[in-house]
Amino acid sequence: MSNVSIPKGTRDFGPDVMRKRNYLFAVIRNAFIQYGFEPLETPAMENIETLTGKYGDEGDKLMFRILNNGEILEKAKSSETNNSLIKNVSEKALRYDLTIPFARYVAMNRVTLAFPFRRYQMQAVWRADRPQKGRFREFYQCDADVVGSNSLLNEAELIAVYLDVFKSLNLNVEIRLNNRKILAGLANLIGAAERLTDMTIAIDKLDKIEWSGVKQELEKANFTSEQIAKIEAYLSIKGTWKEQIAQLHTIGLASDEQVAKGIAEFEEVMRLYQSMCGTNDSIVMDLTLARGLNYYTGTIIEVKAKDVAMGSIGGGGRYDDLTGIFGFPNMSGVGISFGLDRIYAVMDELNLFPQEVVSATKALLIQFGGVAEPVCLNTVRQLRMNGIAAEIYPSAEKIKKQMEYANKKQIPFVILIGDTEVAQEKVILKNMQSGDQQLLSLAELIQALKN
Amino acid sequence: MSNVSIPKGTRDFGPDVMRKRNYLFAVIRNAFIQYGFEPLETPAMENIETLTGKYGDEGDKLMFRILNNGEILEKAKSSETNNSLIKNVSEKALRYDLTIPFARYVAMNRVTLAFPFRRYQMQAVWRADRPQKGRFREFYQCDADVVGSNSLLNEAELIAVYLDVFKSLNLNVEIRLNNRKILAGLANLIGAAERLTDMTIAIDKLDKIEWSGVKQELEKANFTSEQIAKIEAYLSIKGTWKEQIAQLHTIGLASDEQVAKGIAEFEEVMRLYQSMCGTNDSIVMDLTLARGLNYYTGTIIEVKAKDVAMGSIGGGGRYDDLTGIFGFPNMSGVGISFGLDRIYAVMDELNLFPQEVVSATKALLIQFGGVAEPVCLNTVRQLRMNGIAAEIYPSAEKIKKQMEYANKKQIPFVILIGDTEVAQEKVILKNMQSGDQQLLSLAELIQALKN
């Protein structure tokens, strides 16, 4: 049994990684709280009927189902099809995202909640996707949503949350903004309203397969060359957001009611953000942004890191009817999501995690035993009571072994208290990086480590 | 589909509950970090062979198994027994506790870890127990363990973690301490060494069924009346820990080598704790403490709340060989666990959660729209940039509706900025509890809310 392993697509997060992840969680949570978002956690498992049919056929297939207790075989013998057997032996599945459980929670608690309801949720989700680089079967989502308000101020505030978080993380980002109504209007104008999803899925791939690839996709989806030419004209629009809006007018797109509405919403979000934060320089209009498979109906948002090649590190948007599927209709919502794994990867690549995240313990007390023991024990206690994370090696092993432990854990200081120091009522503080040693009183030691 | 629900035995944690839970997690995590414990998270699902056989037959039955994708029915038709079918259709199960995944992690990472390895882990576990009051199918465990050190200083430090946490929470507790070697020695002495587990399971019920009940259990387990008399004599020992140890000598139990070793370990833990913290007044010896079903081999620990009737709110102990089952033998470990749900219940009953945990948002800006809008938006921005959690109602609804929102969310202050205030460059700060209003400049407002 020495050949132990974990399920493919899952990960252990050891101390070094966890400290960095906890740092990201703390920064994101802090911003959510600053903006009045309230914490929510939902169970890992939901009833099957809560989840199925919400994520397309693909989603239903990729859900991790929980086996009921009891006699499967009996049920199998009397069961006609695999699907009916699955229903017989499994009534629960693991959460696939945080949005559907959130909608389910809002519908169940509609009477007691204060609307507009602003909630944040940071929990794991599970998908039986084929594991590959950067894609996992268990991963965290960090979402903030407002439900029960049409006001575009919510969009402006969520963009501010993004920019505050990434400023705290020292990560240069650009917010890309578009509006699904502009895309819906485009589909309208070219007589392909019912093929909006085909169109957005194709447009969504522009980053990866360039225009020639998107064109082929559109041809495959039976768009005419005239329609494709208009889509190309739309996707070719460049410039500042004001210039792009001017061009939407010039090429006649803004004559469509939906497009006009999308433009007006876009302008209002920009105005509100500017009014709140003094500038909207970090926000660009990206008419090629589509967020293909999603249920968005208004503003759509994506965050890109500026100093590194990486897909979006966050995204979100407005959806008109979040809770209707659970019998609570006409609740408009808007939300954003932080891509934790990708943010982690970018921060790591750019070396942006602060030094204090690398090791939590500030100092290790080396044990010599004997008369020094009670002094050592009292010293570690005093450090902790002064808010300094400190350890004492649990037994008087060889000093080399204790030093190696400090090195391996990247503890920046060790404290040595031998018989001489006890007699002097002093301690030696050694900086593990520089090798410098200081002879200090307890009060001086606390001061030195508190910085 | 309006009749939505969640699986029985699971819970949604809404904002009010989550804020309190997050407060508990933060206090516990902070203590773990102060003592040099390092964070670990393991996947929700483990391979079946990692988990089965580790928790007894009962545990194997109560595990939530994950269904593999694919054709169950095909496998069912060719399968002979239910058990072999389950193996065919399910290769993973949800984590049942945090100790086995920790042992599995240590065994897998033995080469790179710094030993003694101190880790903390706060994650959900799942058990298909019959749900009942206070027992759930999904619940959190908060564990700290040290592995790879025999030193009893680890025990003393873990007791200090307990007492620090409960002091931070303003919760009066008593640490109950015993040593499994004393119980093993007792079983030895009465010639029932191989029935130690039967004995500890019966003793463990003393709190619930009193001595008469325990006696019946022992009779049922075929202990002789002579053996039972000796167990009764042992369980009748009372007094301070020093008095109890004296009685162990008096009635002849301390003549057993194991008992003597258990007593020596107990005394050493008390000495080390006293030396570190100056007093060991909060620790009592409880010879009736057995922690029946567990794999402990030395010190055993339980925490009881003093001001309320409630079972233990934490427990732990020393186990000689944690990782041997995963091919990495002779690693002694000692750990403690916080019973989060019970601590929550006690804190709630005694009203011990601090006021600032009740509402996170400090102030709500009431929107009147018009010329006040940009002033409002700028004000909420300034508050947030000064670290004050603030909200702005997203649209200029009737003031009554906005006030109701503040009340429902228990936001302690609202800020009103109408045309008059804009002209004066002032804002009105209203205390929602007292009804008091103040006319303040922006700088004064920030000062007032910062406190």
PDB file of N, CA, C and O in Angstrom, chain A residues 1 5 12-13 19 34-36 38 41 44 49 65 67 72-73 82 104 113 116 138 151 157 164 271 373 381 384 390 394 405 408-409, chain B residues 1 12-13 19 34-36 38 41 44 47 49 65 67 72-73 82 104 113 116 138 151 157 164 271 373 381 384 390 394 405 408-409:
ATOM      1  N   MET A   1       0.831  -1.209   0.000  1.00  0.00           N
ATOM      2  CA  MET A   1       0.000   0.000   0.000  1.00  0.00           C
ATOM      3  C   MET A   1       0.861   1.254   0.000  1.00  0.00           C
ATOM      4  O   MET A   1       0.457   2.316   0.461  1.00  0.00           O
ATOM      5  N   SER A   5      -2.015   7.327  -4.199  1.00  0.00           N
ATOM      6  CA  SER A   5      -2.174   8.419  -5.155  1.00  0.00           C
ATOM      7  C   SER A   5      -3.499   9.124  -4.892  1.00  0.00           C
ATOM      8  O   SER A   5      -4.288   8.679  -4.071  1.00  0.00           O
ATOM      9  N   ASP A  12      -3.508  18.031  -4.147  1.00  0.00           N
ATOM     10  CA  ASP A  12      -3.220  18.424  -2.773  1.00  0.00           C
ATOM     11  C   ASP A  12      -2.616  19.823  -2.830  1.00  0.00           C
ATOM     12  O   ASP A  12      -1.760  20.087  -3.671  1.00  0.00           O
ATOM     13  N   PHE A  13      -3.041  20.684  -1.920  1.00  0.00           N
ATOM     14  CA  PHE A  13      -2.399  21.980  -1.807  1.00  0.00           C
ATOM     15  C   PHE A  13      -1.574  22.000  -0.534  1.00  0.00           C
ATOM     16  O   PHE A  13      -2.113  22.116   0.561  1.00  0.00           O
ATOM     17  N   ARG A  19      -0.465  28.871   1.416  1.00  0.00           N
ATOM     18  CA  ARG A  19      -0.266  30.219   1.942  1.00  0.00           C
ATOM     19  C   ARG A  19      -0.553  31.266   0.860  1.00  0.00           C
ATOM     20  O   ARG A  19      -1.171  32.288   1.120  1.00  0.00           O
ATOM     21  N   GLN A  34     -15.798  44.968   1.610  1.00  0.00           N
ATOM     22  CA  GLN A  34     -15.788  46.429   1.473  1.00  0.00           C
ATOM     23  C   GLN A  34     -16.985  46.940   0.685  1.00  0.00           C
ATOM     24  O   GLN A  34     -17.468  48.032   0.903  1.00  0.00           O
ATOM     25  N   TYR A  35     -17.432  46.140  -0.273  1.00  0.00           N
ATOM     26  CA  TYR A  35     -18.526  46.551  -1.148  1.00  0.00           C
ATOM     27  C   TYR A  35     -19.884  46.032  -0.677  1.00  0.00           C
ATOM     28  O   TYR A  35     -20.872  46.121  -1.388  1.00  0.00           O
ATOM     29  N   GLY A  36     -19.917  45.471   0.517  1.00  0.00           N
ATOM     30  CA  GLY A  36     -21.209  45.058   1.074  1.00  0.00           C
ATOM     31  C   GLY A  36     -21.709  43.712   0.601  1.00  0.00           C
ATOM     32  O   GLY A  36     -22.887  43.387   0.810  1.00  0.00           O
ATOM     33  N   GLU A  38     -22.254  39.765   0.885  1.00  0.00           N
ATOM     34  CA  GLU A  38     -22.392  38.926   2.069  1.00  0.00           C
ATOM     35  C   GLU A  38     -22.015  37.480   1.752  1.00  0.00           C
ATOM     36  O   GLU A  38     -22.301  36.982   0.667  1.00  0.00           O
ATOM     37  N   GLU A  41     -22.405  29.986   1.789  1.00  0.00           N
ATOM     38  CA  GLU A  41     -21.872  28.680   1.401  1.00  0.00           C
ATOM     39  C   GLU A  41     -23.023  27.706   1.235  1.00  0.00           C
ATOM     40  O   GLU A  41     -23.946  27.683   2.057  1.00  0.00           O
ATOM     41  N   ALA A  44     -21.870  20.843  -0.779  1.00  0.00           N
ATOM     42  CA  ALA A  44     -21.132  20.281  -1.914  1.00  0.00           C
ATOM     43  C   ALA A  44     -22.065  19.491  -2.815  1.00  0.00           C
ATOM     44  O   ALA A  44     -21.923  19.490  -4.027  1.00  0.00           O
ATOM     45  N   GLU A  49     -32.118  16.886  -9.430  1.00  0.00           N
ATOM     46  CA  GLU A  49     -33.038  17.701 -10.246  1.00  0.00           C
ATOM     47  C   GLU A  49     -32.724  19.194 -10.150  1.00  0.00           C
ATOM     48  O   GLU A  49     -33.136  19.970 -11.000  1.00  0.00           O
ATOM     49  N   ARG A  65     -21.766  12.228  -9.915  1.00  0.00           N
ATOM     50  CA  ARG A  65     -22.939  11.773  -9.187  1.00  0.00           C
ATOM     51  C   ARG A  65     -22.550  10.956  -7.960  1.00  0.00           C
ATOM     52  O   ARG A  65     -21.576  10.221  -7.974  1.00  0.00           O
ATOM     53  N   LEU A  67     -23.418   8.020  -5.273  1.00  0.00           N
ATOM     54  CA  LEU A  67     -24.155   6.767  -5.214  1.00  0.00           C
ATOM     55  C   LEU A  67     -25.007   6.728  -3.939  1.00  0.00           C
ATOM     56  O   LEU A  67     -24.525   7.033  -2.861  1.00  0.00           O
ATOM     57  N   ILE A  72     -27.554  -1.738  -5.208  1.00  0.00           N
ATOM     58  CA  ILE A  72     -27.626  -1.295  -6.599  1.00  0.00           C
ATOM     59  C   ILE A  72     -28.067  -2.419  -7.509  1.00  0.00           C
ATOM     60  O   ILE A  72     -28.827  -2.239  -8.441  1.00  0.00           O
ATOM     61  N   LEU A  73     -27.539  -3.641  -7.217  1.00  0.00           N
ATOM     62  CA  LEU A  73     -27.716  -4.744  -8.145  1.00  0.00           C
ATOM     63  C   LEU A  73     -29.194  -5.074  -8.312  1.00  0.00           C
ATOM     64  O   LEU A  73     -29.664  -5.297  -9.432  1.00  0.00           O
ATOM     65  N   ASN A  82     -29.792   2.323 -18.915  1.00  0.00           N
ATOM     66  CA  ASN A  82     -28.749   2.857 -18.057  1.00  0.00           C
ATOM     67  C   ASN A  82     -29.202   4.146 -17.383  1.00  0.00           C
ATOM     68  O   ASN A  82     -28.968   4.349 -16.201  1.00  0.00           O
ATOM     69  N   ARG A 104     -30.757  28.751  -6.594  1.00  0.00           N
ATOM     70  CA  ARG A 104     -31.591  27.855  -5.789  1.00  0.00           C
ATOM     71  C   ARG A 104     -31.766  28.406  -4.374  1.00  0.00           C
ATOM     72  O   ARG A 104     -32.863  28.415  -3.812  1.00  0.00           O
ATOM     73  N   LEU A 113     -34.818  37.235   2.530  1.00  0.00           N
ATOM     74  CA  LEU A 113     -33.635  37.976   2.082  1.00  0.00           C
ATOM     75  C   LEU A 113     -33.942  39.451   1.861  1.00  0.00           C
ATOM     76  O   LEU A 113     -35.058  39.821   1.495  1.00  0.00           O
ATOM     77  N   PRO A 116     -31.980  44.493  -3.087  1.00  0.00           N
ATOM     78  CA  PRO A 116     -31.077  43.638  -3.848  1.00  0.00           C
ATOM     79  C   PRO A 116     -30.142  42.853  -2.936  1.00  0.00           C
ATOM     80  O   PRO A 116     -29.580  43.411  -2.010  1.00  0.00           O
ATOM     81  N   GLU A 138     -11.420  19.318  -9.779  1.00  0.00           N
ATOM     82  CA  GLU A 138     -11.853  20.059  -8.591  1.00  0.00           C
ATOM     83  C   GLU A 138     -11.151  21.398  -8.633  1.00  0.00           C
ATOM     84  O   GLU A 138      -9.925  21.444  -8.695  1.00  0.00           O
ATOM     85  N   SER A 151     -30.236  48.243 -11.840  1.00  0.00           N
ATOM     86  CA  SER A 151     -29.373  49.416 -11.934  1.00  0.00           C
ATOM     87  C   SER A 151     -27.990  49.055 -12.465  1.00  0.00           C
ATOM     88  O   SER A 151     -27.362  48.091 -12.028  1.00  0.00           O
ATOM     89  N   GLU A 157     -19.939  48.981  -9.937  1.00  0.00           N
ATOM     90  CA  GLU A 157     -19.345  48.564  -8.666  1.00  0.00           C
ATOM     91  C   GLU A 157     -18.553  47.268  -8.820  1.00  0.00           C
ATOM     92  O   GLU A 157     -17.489  47.103  -8.215  1.00  0.00           O
ATOM     93  N   ASP A 164     -10.003  47.080  -7.783  1.00  0.00           N
ATOM     94  CA  ASP A 164      -9.443  47.174  -6.425  1.00  0.00           C
ATOM     95  C   ASP A 164      -8.623  45.934  -6.078  1.00  0.00           C
ATOM     96  O   ASP A 164      -7.529  46.033  -5.529  1.00  0.00           O
ATOM     97  N   ARG A 271     -20.051  56.016 -17.533  1.00  0.00           N
ATOM     98  CA  ARG A 271     -20.316  57.276 -16.842  1.00  0.00           C
ATOM     99  C   ARG A 271     -20.331  57.054 -15.318  1.00  0.00           C
ATOM    100  O   ARG A 271     -19.706  57.797 -14.559  1.00  0.00           O
ATOM    101  N   GLU A 373      15.711  25.257  29.148  1.00  0.00           N
ATOM    102  CA  GLU A 373      14.373  24.867  28.685  1.00  0.00           C
ATOM    103  C   GLU A 373      13.257  25.808  29.143  1.00  0.00           C
ATOM    104  O   GLU A 373      12.500  26.306  28.311  1.00  0.00           O
ATOM    105  N   ARG A 381       6.413  31.648  24.363  1.00  0.00           N
ATOM    106  CA  ARG A 381       5.096  32.095  24.817  1.00  0.00           C
ATOM    107  C   ARG A 381       4.956  33.615  24.694  1.00  0.00           C
ATOM    108  O   ARG A 381       3.946  34.116  24.200  1.00  0.00           O
ATOM    109  N   ARG A 384       4.501  34.724  21.057  1.00  0.00           N
ATOM    110  CA  ARG A 384       3.145  34.469  20.546  1.00  0.00           C
ATOM    111  C   ARG A 384       2.148  35.444  21.138  1.00  0.00           C
ATOM    112  O   ARG A 384       1.248  35.910  20.449  1.00  0.00           O
ATOM    113  N   ALA A 390       5.667  32.036  16.147  1.00  0.00           N
ATOM    114  CA  ALA A 390       6.949  31.471  16.564  1.00  0.00           C
ATOM    115  C   ALA A 390       6.807  29.985  16.846  1.00  0.00           C
ATOM    116  O   ALA A 390       5.742  29.500  17.198  1.00  0.00           O
ATOM    117  N   PRO A 394      10.673  20.780  19.110  1.00  0.00           N
ATOM    118  CA  PRO A 394      10.064  20.085  20.247  1.00  0.00           C
ATOM    119  C   PRO A 394      11.019  19.281  21.120  1.00  0.00           C
ATOM    120  O   PRO A 394      10.641  18.872  22.215  1.00  0.00           O
ATOM    121  N   TYR A 405      15.818  22.261   9.824  1.00  0.00           N
ATOM    122  CA  TYR A 405      14.369  22.398   9.878  1.00  0.00           C
ATOM    123  C   TYR A 405      13.965  23.844   9.581  1.00  0.00           C
ATOM    124  O   TYR A 405      13.070  24.097   8.768  1.00  0.00           O
ATOM    125  N   LYS A 408      14.496  24.547   5.864  1.00  0.00           N
ATOM    126  CA  LYS A 408      13.538  23.869   5.002  1.00  0.00           C
ATOM    127  C   LYS A 408      12.175  24.573   5.050  1.00  0.00           C
ATOM    128  O   LYS A 408      11.484  24.649   4.049  1.00  0.00           O
ATOM    129  N   LYS A 409      11.825  25.087   6.219  1.00  0.00           N
ATOM    130  CA  LYS A 409      10.556  25.811   6.346  1.00  0.00           C
ATOM    131  C   LYS A 409      10.708  27.296   5.998  1.00  0.00           C
ATOM    132  O   LYS A 409       9.755  28.062   6.111  1.00  0.00           O
TER     133      LYS A 409
ATOM    134  N   MET B   1     -41.390  23.531 -10.589  1.00  0.00           N
ATOM    135  CA  MET B   1     -40.035  23.446 -10.022  1.00  0.00           C
ATOM    136  C   MET B   1     -39.848  24.443  -8.885  1.00  0.00           C
ATOM    137  O   MET B   1     -38.742  24.892  -8.609  1.00  0.00           O
ATOM    138  N   ASP B  12     -27.460  25.047   3.919  1.00  0.00           N
ATOM    139  CA  ASP B  12     -26.980  26.307   3.372  1.00  0.00           C
ATOM    140  C   ASP B  12     -26.539  27.164   4.543  1.00  0.00           C
ATOM    141  O   ASP B  12     -27.234  27.237   5.556  1.00  0.00           O
ATOM    142  N   PHE B  13     -25.404  27.830   4.394  1.00  0.00           N
ATOM    143  CA  PHE B  13     -24.994  28.799   5.406  1.00  0.00           C
ATOM    144  C   PHE B  13     -25.182  30.194   4.828  1.00  0.00           C
ATOM    145  O   PHE B  13     -24.383  30.643   4.004  1.00  0.00           O
ATOM    146  N   ARG B  19     -21.005  34.755   8.568  1.00  0.00           N
ATOM    147  CA  ARG B  19     -20.127  35.746   9.206  1.00  0.00           C
ATOM    148  C   ARG B  19     -19.608  35.210  10.535  1.00  0.00           C
ATOM    149  O   ARG B  19     -18.440  35.376  10.876  1.00  0.00           O
ATOM    150  N   GLN B  34       0.076  31.185  14.624  1.00  0.00           N
ATOM    151  CA  GLN B  34       0.946  31.641  15.717  1.00  0.00           C
ATOM    152  C   GLN B  34       1.869  30.535  16.206  1.00  0.00           C
ATOM    153  O   GLN B  34       2.965  30.787  16.670  1.00  0.00           O
ATOM    154  N   TYR B  35       1.370  29.302  16.159  1.00  0.00           N
ATOM    155  CA  TYR B  35       2.134  28.164  16.671  1.00  0.00           C
ATOM    156  C   TYR B  35       2.920  27.438  15.574  1.00  0.00           C
ATOM    157  O   TYR B  35       3.437  26.352  15.806  1.00  0.00           O
ATOM    158  N   GLY B  36       2.965  28.030  14.386  1.00  0.00           N
ATOM    159  CA  GLY B  36       3.796  27.458  13.333  1.00  0.00           C
ATOM    160  C   GLY B  36       3.164  26.302  12.570  1.00  0.00           C
ATOM    161  O   GLY B  36       3.875  25.582  11.855  1.00  0.00           O
ATOM    162  N   GLU B  38       1.141  24.696   9.522  1.00  0.00           N
ATOM    163  CA  GLU B  38       1.095  25.113   8.133  1.00  0.00           C
ATOM    164  C   GLU B  38      -0.174  24.596   7.465  1.00  0.00           C
ATOM    165  O   GLU B  38      -0.625  23.489   7.741  1.00  0.00           O
ATOM    166  N   GLU B  41      -4.619  21.585   2.208  1.00  0.00           N
ATOM    167  CA  GLU B  41      -5.941  21.183   1.735  1.00  0.00           C
ATOM    168  C   GLU B  41      -5.793  19.986   0.819  1.00  0.00           C
ATOM    169  O   GLU B  41      -4.894  19.943  -0.021  1.00  0.00           O
ATOM    170  N   ALA B  44     -11.575  16.800  -2.173  1.00  0.00           N
ATOM    171  CA  ALA B  44     -12.814  16.281  -1.578  1.00  0.00           C
ATOM    172  C   ALA B  44     -12.929  14.779  -1.817  1.00  0.00           C
ATOM    173  O   ALA B  44     -13.422  14.046  -0.973  1.00  0.00           O
ATOM    174  N   ASN B  47      -9.249   8.224  -3.727  1.00  0.00           N
ATOM    175  CA  ASN B  47      -9.439   6.883  -4.276  1.00  0.00           C
ATOM    176  C   ASN B  47     -10.014   5.976  -3.197  1.00  0.00           C
ATOM    177  O   ASN B  47      -9.620   6.066  -2.032  1.00  0.00           O
ATOM    178  N   GLU B  49      -9.535   2.963  -2.359  1.00  0.00           N
ATOM    179  CA  GLU B  49      -8.625   2.135  -1.559  1.00  0.00           C
ATOM    180  C   GLU B  49      -7.871   2.952  -0.507  1.00  0.00           C
ATOM    181  O   GLU B  49      -7.362   2.402   0.466  1.00  0.00           O
ATOM    182  N   ARG B  65     -19.972   7.432  -1.964  1.00  0.00           N
ATOM    183  CA  ARG B  65     -19.194   7.027  -3.118  1.00  0.00           C
ATOM    184  C   ARG B  65     -19.604   7.807  -4.367  1.00  0.00           C
ATOM    185  O   ARG B  65     -20.759   8.143  -4.543  1.00  0.00           O
ATOM    186  N   LEU B  67     -19.997   8.000  -8.402  1.00  0.00           N
ATOM    187  CA  LEU B  67     -20.250   7.099  -9.520  1.00  0.00           C
ATOM    188  C   LEU B  67     -19.283   7.410 -10.663  1.00  0.00           C
ATOM    189  O   LEU B  67     -19.091   8.569 -11.029  1.00  0.00           O
ATOM    190  N   ILE B  72     -23.372   1.806 -16.332  1.00  0.00           N
ATOM    191  CA  ILE B  72     -23.477   0.984 -15.140  1.00  0.00           C
ATOM    192  C   ILE B  72     -24.158  -0.329 -15.443  1.00  0.00           C
ATOM    193  O   ILE B  72     -23.805  -1.381 -14.924  1.00  0.00           O
ATOM    194  N   LEU B  73     -25.209  -0.251 -16.283  1.00  0.00           N
ATOM    195  CA  LEU B  73     -26.088  -1.395 -16.466  1.00  0.00           C
ATOM    196  C   LEU B  73     -25.322  -2.581 -17.042  1.00  0.00           C
ATOM    197  O   LEU B  73     -25.482  -3.713 -16.606  1.00  0.00           O
ATOM    198  N   ASN B  82     -23.504  -7.396  -5.168  1.00  0.00           N
ATOM    199  CA  ASN B  82     -23.627  -5.950  -5.048  1.00  0.00           C
ATOM    200  C   ASN B  82     -22.269  -5.309  -4.777  1.00  0.00           C
ATOM    201  O   ASN B  82     -21.928  -4.295  -5.352  1.00  0.00           O
ATOM    202  N   ARG B 104      -2.123  10.161   4.272  1.00  0.00           N
ATOM    203  CA  ARG B 104      -1.839   9.841   2.869  1.00  0.00           C
ATOM    204  C   ARG B 104      -0.920  10.902   2.258  1.00  0.00           C
ATOM    205  O   ARG B 104       0.052  10.600   1.554  1.00  0.00           O
ATOM    206  N   LEU B 113       8.979  16.982   2.769  1.00  0.00           N
ATOM    207  CA  LEU B 113       8.473  17.686   3.948  1.00  0.00           C
ATOM    208  C   LEU B 113       9.552  17.880   5.008  1.00  0.00           C
ATOM    209  O   LEU B 113      10.451  17.055   5.147  1.00  0.00           O
ATOM    210  N   PRO B 116       9.796  17.612  12.345  1.00  0.00           N
ATOM    211  CA  PRO B 116       8.376  17.328  12.547  1.00  0.00           C
ATOM    212  C   PRO B 116       7.490  18.243  11.688  1.00  0.00           C
ATOM    213  O   PRO B 116       7.742  19.442  11.623  1.00  0.00           O
ATOM    214  N   GLU B 138     -22.784  16.691   6.024  1.00  0.00           N
ATOM    215  CA  GLU B 138     -21.635  17.501   5.598  1.00  0.00           C
ATOM    216  C   GLU B 138     -21.290  18.410   6.760  1.00  0.00           C
ATOM    217  O   GLU B 138     -22.143  19.162   7.226  1.00  0.00           O
ATOM    218  N   SER B 151       8.161  14.104  21.221  1.00  0.00           N
ATOM    219  CA  SER B 151       8.255  15.022  22.357  1.00  0.00           C
ATOM    220  C   SER B 151       6.881  15.394  22.896  1.00  0.00           C
ATOM    221  O   SER B 151       5.968  15.735  22.149  1.00  0.00           O
ATOM    222  N   GLU B 157       1.899  22.157  23.695  1.00  0.00           N
ATOM    223  CA  GLU B 157       1.616  23.247  22.764  1.00  0.00           C
ATOM    224  C   GLU B 157       0.197  23.168  22.213  1.00  0.00           C
ATOM    225  O   GLU B 157      -0.474  24.186  22.051  1.00  0.00           O
ATOM    226  N   ASP B 164      -5.667  29.197  24.094  1.00  0.00           N
ATOM    227  CA  ASP B 164      -5.574  30.514  23.435  1.00  0.00           C
ATOM    228  C   ASP B 164      -6.826  30.803  22.618  1.00  0.00           C
ATOM    229  O   ASP B 164      -7.368  31.909  22.651  1.00  0.00           O
ATOM    230  N   ARG B 271       4.001  19.501  33.473  1.00  0.00           N
ATOM    231  CA  ARG B 271       5.200  20.270  33.785  1.00  0.00           C
ATOM    232  C   ARG B 271       5.554  21.213  32.626  1.00  0.00           C
ATOM    233  O   ARG B 271       5.824  22.404  32.834  1.00  0.00           O
ATOM    234  N   GLU B 373     -26.107  62.539  -7.065  1.00  0.00           N
ATOM    235  CA  GLU B 373     -25.540  61.241  -7.454  1.00  0.00           C
ATOM    236  C   GLU B 373     -24.011  61.211  -7.470  1.00  0.00           C
ATOM    237  O   GLU B 373     -23.415  60.349  -6.811  1.00  0.00           O
ATOM    238  N   ARG B 381     -16.963  55.777  -2.492  1.00  0.00           N
ATOM    239  CA  ARG B 381     -15.602  55.439  -2.907  1.00  0.00           C
ATOM    240  C   ARG B 381     -14.585  55.824  -1.839  1.00  0.00           C
ATOM    241  O   ARG B 381     -13.694  55.041  -1.497  1.00  0.00           O
ATOM    242  N   ARG B 384     -14.708  53.456   1.183  1.00  0.00           N
ATOM    243  CA  ARG B 384     -14.061  52.173   0.904  1.00  0.00           C
ATOM    244  C   ARG B 384     -12.546  52.314   0.863  1.00  0.00           C
ATOM    245  O   ARG B 384     -11.817  51.445   1.357  1.00  0.00           O
ATOM    246  N   ALA B 390     -18.758  49.841   2.940  1.00  0.00           N
ATOM    247  CA  ALA B 390     -19.903  50.716   2.690  1.00  0.00           C
ATOM    248  C   ALA B 390     -20.646  50.288   1.438  1.00  0.00           C
ATOM    249  O   ALA B 390     -20.069  49.681   0.548  1.00  0.00           O
ATOM    250  N   PRO B 394     -28.472  50.834  -5.111  1.00  0.00           N
ATOM    251  CA  PRO B 394     -28.128  50.969  -6.530  1.00  0.00           C
ATOM    252  C   PRO B 394     -29.042  51.888  -7.345  1.00  0.00           C
ATOM    253  O   PRO B 394     -28.686  52.244  -8.465  1.00  0.00           O
ATOM    254  N   TYR B 405     -34.121  48.291   3.642  1.00  0.00           N
ATOM    255  CA  TYR B 405     -32.980  47.468   3.238  1.00  0.00           C
ATOM    256  C   TYR B 405     -31.870  47.545   4.291  1.00  0.00           C
ATOM    257  O   TYR B 405     -31.332  46.516   4.729  1.00  0.00           O
ATOM    258  N   LYS B 408     -33.004  45.607   7.381  1.00  0.00           N
ATOM    259  CA  LYS B 408     -32.999  44.162   7.190  1.00  0.00           C
ATOM    260  C   LYS B 408     -31.570  43.607   7.216  1.00  0.00           C
ATOM    261  O   LYS B 408     -31.332  42.515   7.722  1.00  0.00           O
ATOM    262  N   LYS B 409     -30.643  44.385   6.694  1.00  0.00           N
ATOM    263  CA  LYS B 409     -29.240  43.940   6.700  1.00  0.00           C
ATOM    264  C   LYS B 409     -28.531  44.342   7.986  1.00  0.00           C
ATOM    265  O   LYS B 409     -27.328  44.115   8.133  1.00  0.00           O
TER     266      LYS B 409
END
